[in-house]
Amino acid sequence: MHDIWNPWHGCKKCSEGCQNCYMFYLDSQHGKDGGEIYRTKAGFRYPLSKDRNGQYKVKSGEMLRVCMTSDFFLEEADKWREEAWDIIRQRPDVKFFLLTKRPQRVADCLPYDWGDGWENVMFNVSCENQKRADERIPVLLELPFKHKGIMCAPMIGKISIEKYLSSGQIEQVLCDGENYGGARPCHYEWVKKLSEECRKYDVSFTFCGTGNLFVKDGKTYHIESSSLQNEQAKKSNLSHGGKPIEFKLTDNWGFSINKEQLYTPYFSERCQRCAMKPICNGCSRCNKCKK
């Protein structure tokens, strides 16, 4: 996928949400150990890669989801993080989505010139249940980031975040069910509650997918197809646009970039049915959906 940057791969499980981690599952399908942590070779400098014409492959205004097969603040990655920060520093025209289950490590892992945060970084904590929400979100609120969000995925329990939304710091909340071996159910009522809380404070809320097991009105639905999970999530009408998130992107000289110069995502007909459209870089035109 063109919107993912994995500078390193592999992780260490640290909480309930890690139990059935998709990365560990997919690695095991290829005879690999997800607990083996290593710096990626070709992928490490992906945001700086250029095409034959010398133009960046990742365009101004795109968002890259970082470390989707690891954790950006993983202790074992301390030796590579400074270089990763430098890459983010070199692309102030690109938005970077950081996600962690280790917010307690973040303050000691920020770059020397961080100040009160960089305009192109969106920082999220992962909260799979109320226990982890109450443990991680207060830390999130104390950290110096321009843009903050909450990822309730895999959602394995009822979660209320209203008291945190009232701070006015949270710009985005994402929610998703669990997939692959051992997937635990996600309940419609849980997602609906999050949606209502976000609507109350006009915070952007995206219900990304139902997961393999989705419970509604006492009935459990087994949904194996990820595309169908996305479509059913969209049909629920639980997502909410919320206040727009304004990223003040600049060129390397610090000058603002005009909106006309920013990347405009392309969405295919199939994309219109996907719940993740509001947070997606758009279709990469691989034509797989036509096959």
Coordinates of C-alpha atoms in Angstrom, one line a residue:
M1 CA 0.0 0.0 0.0
H2 CA 1.4 3.4 -0.9
D3 CA 0.3 5.1 2.3
I4 CA 2.3 2.9 4.7
W5 CA 5.9 3.4 5.9
N6 CA 7.5 0.6 7.9
P7 CA 11.1 1.7 8.8
W8 CA 11.3 -1.4 11.0
H9 CA 9.4 -4.6 11.4
G10 CA 8.6 -6.9 14.3
C11 CA 7.3 -6.1 17.8
K12 CA 6.9 -7.2 21.4
K13 CA 3.4 -7.9 22.8
C14 CA 2.6 -5.6 25.7
S15 CA -1.2 -5.7 26.3
E16 CA -4.5 -7.4 25.7
G17 CA -4.9 -5.9 22.2
C18 CA -1.7 -7.6 21.1
Q19 CA -3.0 -11.1 21.9
N20 CA -4.1 -11.8 18.3
C21 CA -1.9 -9.3 16.5
Y22 CA -2.3 -9.4 12.7
M23 CA 1.4 -8.9 12.1
F24 CA 2.3 -11.9 14.2
Y25 CA -0.4 -14.0 12.4
L26 CA 0.7 -12.9 8.9
D27 CA 4.4 -13.5 9.7
S28 CA 3.6 -17.0 11.0
Q29 CA 1.8 -17.8 7.7
H30 CA 5.1 -17.2 6.0
G31 CA 7.1 -19.2 8.6
K32 CA 8.5 -16.1 10.2
D33 CA 8.5 -14.9 13.8
G34 CA 6.8 -11.5 14.4
G35 CA 8.9 -11.1 17.5
E36 CA 12.1 -10.7 15.4
I37 CA 12.7 -7.0 15.2
Y38 CA 14.8 -5.6 12.4
R39 CA 15.3 -2.4 10.4
T40 CA 13.8 -2.7 6.9
K41 CA 16.2 -2.3 4.0
A42 CA 14.4 -1.0 1.0
G43 CA 11.6 0.5 3.0
F44 CA 13.5 2.6 5.6
R45 CA 13.9 5.7 3.4
Y46 CA 10.6 5.3 1.5
P47 CA 9.4 8.9 2.2
L48 CA 12.6 10.2 0.4
S49 CA 12.4 7.9 -2.6
K50 CA 12.1 9.5 -6.0
D51 CA 10.9 8.5 -9.4
R52 CA 12.9 8.5 -12.7
N53 CA 12.1 12.2 -13.1
G54 CA 13.6 13.1 -9.7
Q55 CA 10.2 13.7 -8.1
Y56 CA 9.2 12.3 -4.7
K57 CA 7.1 9.2 -5.0
V58 CA 5.2 10.3 -1.9
K59 CA 3.5 13.6 -2.9
S60 CA 3.0 16.8 -0.9
G61 CA -0.1 16.4 1.2
E62 CA -0.2 12.6 1.4
M63 CA -0.4 10.9 4.8
L64 CA 1.9 8.0 5.7
R65 CA 0.9 5.6 8.4
V66 CA 4.1 4.7 10.2
C67 CA 5.1 1.4 11.7
M68 CA 2.0 -0.6 10.9
T69 CA 4.0 -3.8 11.5
S70 CA 5.7 -2.5 14.7
D71 CA 5.5 0.4 17.2
F72 CA 7.4 3.6 16.5
F73 CA 8.3 3.9 20.1
L74 CA 9.4 0.3 20.6
E75 CA 12.5 0.2 22.9
E76 CA 14.3 -2.2 20.5
A77 CA 14.0 0.5 17.8
D78 CA 15.8 3.3 19.8
K79 CA 18.9 2.9 17.7
W80 CA 17.0 3.7 14.4
R81 CA 14.5 6.3 15.6
E82 CA 16.7 9.4 15.3
E83 CA 17.3 8.6 11.6
A84 CA 13.5 8.1 11.1
W85 CA 12.9 11.5 12.8
D86 CA 15.3 13.1 10.4
I87 CA 13.4 11.7 7.4
I88 CA 10.1 13.1 8.8
R89 CA 12.0 16.4 9.3
Q90 CA 13.0 16.4 5.6
R91 CA 9.4 16.0 4.5
P92 CA 7.4 18.9 6.2
D93 CA 5.1 18.7 3.2
V94 CA 3.9 15.1 4.1
K95 CA 1.6 14.1 7.0
F96 CA 2.9 11.3 9.2
F97 CA 0.5 9.2 11.3
L98 CA 2.2 7.7 14.4
L99 CA 0.5 5.1 16.6
T100 CA 1.8 3.6 19.9
K101 CA 0.8 1.4 22.8
R102 CA 3.8 2.8 24.7
P103 CA 3.0 6.5 25.3
Q104 CA 5.0 6.4 28.5
R105 CA 8.2 6.2 26.4
V106 CA 7.4 9.1 24.0
A107 CA 8.7 12.1 26.0
D108 CA 12.2 10.6 26.1
C109 CA 12.1 9.7 22.5
L110 CA 11.3 13.0 20.8
P111 CA 13.9 14.8 18.6
Y112 CA 16.1 17.7 19.9
D113 CA 14.2 20.3 17.9
W114 CA 10.7 19.1 18.7
G115 CA 9.5 22.1 20.7
D116 CA 5.8 21.9 21.1
G117 CA 5.4 19.6 18.2
W118 CA 5.8 19.4 14.4
E119 CA 2.8 20.5 12.2
N120 CA 3.0 17.4 10.0
V121 CA 2.8 14.7 12.7
M122 CA -0.5 13.2 13.9
F123 CA 0.1 11.2 17.1
N124 CA -2.3 8.4 18.2
V125 CA -2.5 6.0 21.2
S126 CA -4.0 2.6 20.8
C127 CA -6.8 1.8 23.3
E128 CA -8.4 -1.6 23.0
N129 CA -10.5 -1.4 26.2
Q130 CA -11.4 0.9 29.1
K131 CA -8.4 -0.1 31.1
R132 CA -5.9 0.9 28.4
A133 CA -7.9 4.0 27.5
D134 CA -7.6 5.3 31.1
E135 CA -3.9 4.3 31.2
R136 CA -2.8 5.8 27.9
I137 CA -5.0 8.8 27.0
P138 CA -4.0 10.9 30.1
V139 CA -0.3 10.4 29.0
L140 CA -1.3 11.5 25.5
L141 CA -2.9 14.7 26.8
E142 CA 0.3 15.6 28.5
L143 CA 2.6 15.2 25.5
P144 CA 3.5 18.0 23.2
F145 CA 1.9 17.2 19.8
K146 CA 0.1 19.5 17.4
H147 CA -2.3 16.8 16.4
K148 CA -3.7 14.0 18.7
G149 CA -5.9 11.1 18.1
I150 CA -7.2 7.8 19.6
M151 CA -7.2 4.4 17.9
C152 CA -9.7 2.0 19.5
A153 CA -8.6 -1.1 17.7
P154 CA -8.9 -4.0 18.0
M155 CA -11.9 -2.9 20.1
I156 CA -12.4 -5.8 22.5
G157 CA -14.5 -4.0 25.2
K158 CA -16.8 -1.1 25.8
I159 CA -14.9 2.2 25.9
S160 CA -16.0 5.7 27.0
I161 CA -13.7 8.6 26.2
E162 CA -16.0 11.6 26.7
K163 CA -14.0 13.0 29.6
Y164 CA -10.9 13.0 27.4
L165 CA -12.7 14.5 24.4
S166 CA -13.8 17.4 26.6
S167 CA -10.2 18.6 26.8
G168 CA -10.5 19.8 23.2
Q169 CA -7.1 18.2 22.3
I170 CA -8.4 15.1 20.5
E171 CA -9.0 15.7 16.8
Q172 CA -9.6 12.2 15.6
V173 CA -10.9 8.8 16.8
L174 CA -10.6 5.6 14.8
C175 CA -12.3 2.3 15.6
D176 CA -12.0 -1.2 14.2
G177 CA -12.8 -4.8 15.1
E178 CA -10.3 -7.7 15.3
N179 CA -9.3 -10.1 12.5
Y180 CA -7.5 -13.4 12.0
G181 CA -6.9 -16.3 14.4
G182 CA -8.7 -16.0 17.7
A183 CA -10.5 -12.8 16.8
R184 CA -12.7 -11.5 19.6
P185 CA -16.1 -9.9 18.9
C186 CA -16.8 -6.2 18.4
H187 CA -20.2 -5.0 19.5
Y188 CA -22.4 -2.5 17.6
E189 CA -23.4 -0.8 20.9
W190 CA -19.7 -0.1 21.8
V191 CA -19.1 1.6 18.5
K192 CA -22.3 3.5 18.7
K193 CA -21.3 4.9 22.1
L194 CA -18.0 6.1 20.8
S195 CA -19.7 7.7 17.8
E196 CA -22.2 9.5 20.0
E197 CA -19.4 10.9 22.2
C198 CA -17.4 12.1 19.2
R199 CA -20.5 13.8 17.7
K200 CA -21.2 15.6 21.0
Y201 CA -17.7 17.3 20.7
D202 CA -17.7 17.3 16.9
V203 CA -14.6 15.2 16.8
S204 CA -13.8 13.2 13.6
F205 CA -14.8 9.6 14.1
T206 CA -14.2 6.8 11.6
F207 CA -15.6 3.3 12.1
C208 CA -13.1 1.5 9.8
G209 CA -14.4 -2.0 9.9
T210 CA -16.4 -4.6 11.8
G211 CA -13.7 -7.2 12.3
N212 CA -14.3 -10.9 11.8
L213 CA -16.9 -11.1 14.5
F214 CA -19.5 -8.4 14.8
V215 CA -22.4 -8.5 17.3
K216 CA -25.6 -6.5 16.7
D217 CA -29.0 -7.0 18.3
G218 CA -27.8 -10.1 20.0
K219 CA -26.7 -11.8 16.8
T220 CA -23.1 -12.6 15.9
Y221 CA -22.1 -12.0 12.3
H222 CA -19.0 -13.8 10.9
I223 CA -17.5 -11.5 8.3
E224 CA -14.3 -12.8 6.7
S225 CA -13.8 -10.4 3.8
S226 CA -12.0 -7.2 4.8
S227 CA -13.7 -5.3 2.0
L228 CA -17.1 -6.5 3.3
Q229 CA -16.1 -5.5 6.8
N230 CA -15.4 -2.0 5.5
E231 CA -18.6 -1.8 3.6
Q232 CA -20.7 -2.9 6.5
A233 CA -19.0 -0.3 8.7
K234 CA -19.9 2.4 6.2
K235 CA -23.5 1.3 6.0
S236 CA -23.8 1.6 9.8
N237 CA -23.6 5.4 9.4
L238 CA -21.7 5.6 12.7
S239 CA -18.8 7.6 11.3
H240 CA -18.7 11.4 11.7
G241 CA -16.8 14.0 9.8
G242 CA -16.2 16.4 12.7
K243 CA -14.2 19.5 12.7
P244 CA -11.6 19.5 9.9
I245 CA -8.0 18.8 10.9
E246 CA -5.7 21.5 9.6
F247 CA -2.1 20.5 8.9
K248 CA 0.1 23.5 8.2
L249 CA 2.4 21.8 5.7
T250 CA 5.4 23.7 4.3
D251 CA 8.2 23.2 1.9
N252 CA 11.8 22.8 3.1
W253 CA 12.3 26.5 3.3
G254 CA 9.3 26.9 5.7
F255 CA 6.9 28.4 3.2
S256 CA 3.3 27.3 3.2
I257 CA 2.2 25.1 0.3
N258 CA -0.9 26.2 -1.6
K259 CA -3.8 23.7 -1.6
E260 CA -3.6 23.5 -5.4
Q261 CA -0.1 22.0 -5.0
L262 CA -1.2 19.3 -2.6
Y263 CA -1.9 15.7 -3.6
T264 CA -5.5 15.1 -4.6
P265 CA -6.5 11.5 -3.9
Y266 CA -8.3 9.4 -6.5
F267 CA -11.1 7.2 -5.4
S268 CA -12.5 4.4 -7.6
E269 CA -16.1 3.2 -7.6
R270 CA -15.3 0.6 -5.1
C271 CA -13.7 3.2 -2.7
Q272 CA -17.1 4.9 -2.4
R273 CA -18.4 1.9 -0.4
C274 CA -15.4 1.7 2.0
A275 CA -15.6 3.2 5.5
M276 CA -11.9 4.1 5.4
K277 CA -12.3 6.6 2.6
P278 CA -12.1 9.6 4.9
I279 CA -8.7 8.6 6.2
C280 CA -7.3 7.1 3.1
N281 CA -4.7 8.4 0.5
G282 CA -7.0 7.1 -2.2
C283 CA -6.8 4.3 -4.7
S284 CA -3.3 3.3 -5.9
R285 CA -4.9 2.2 -9.2
C286 CA -3.4 -1.3 -9.0
N287 CA -6.6 -2.6 -10.7
K288 CA -6.8 -5.6 -8.3
C289 CA -10.5 -4.8 -7.6
K290 CA -11.3 -5.3 -11.2
K291 CA -10.0 -8.8 -11.3

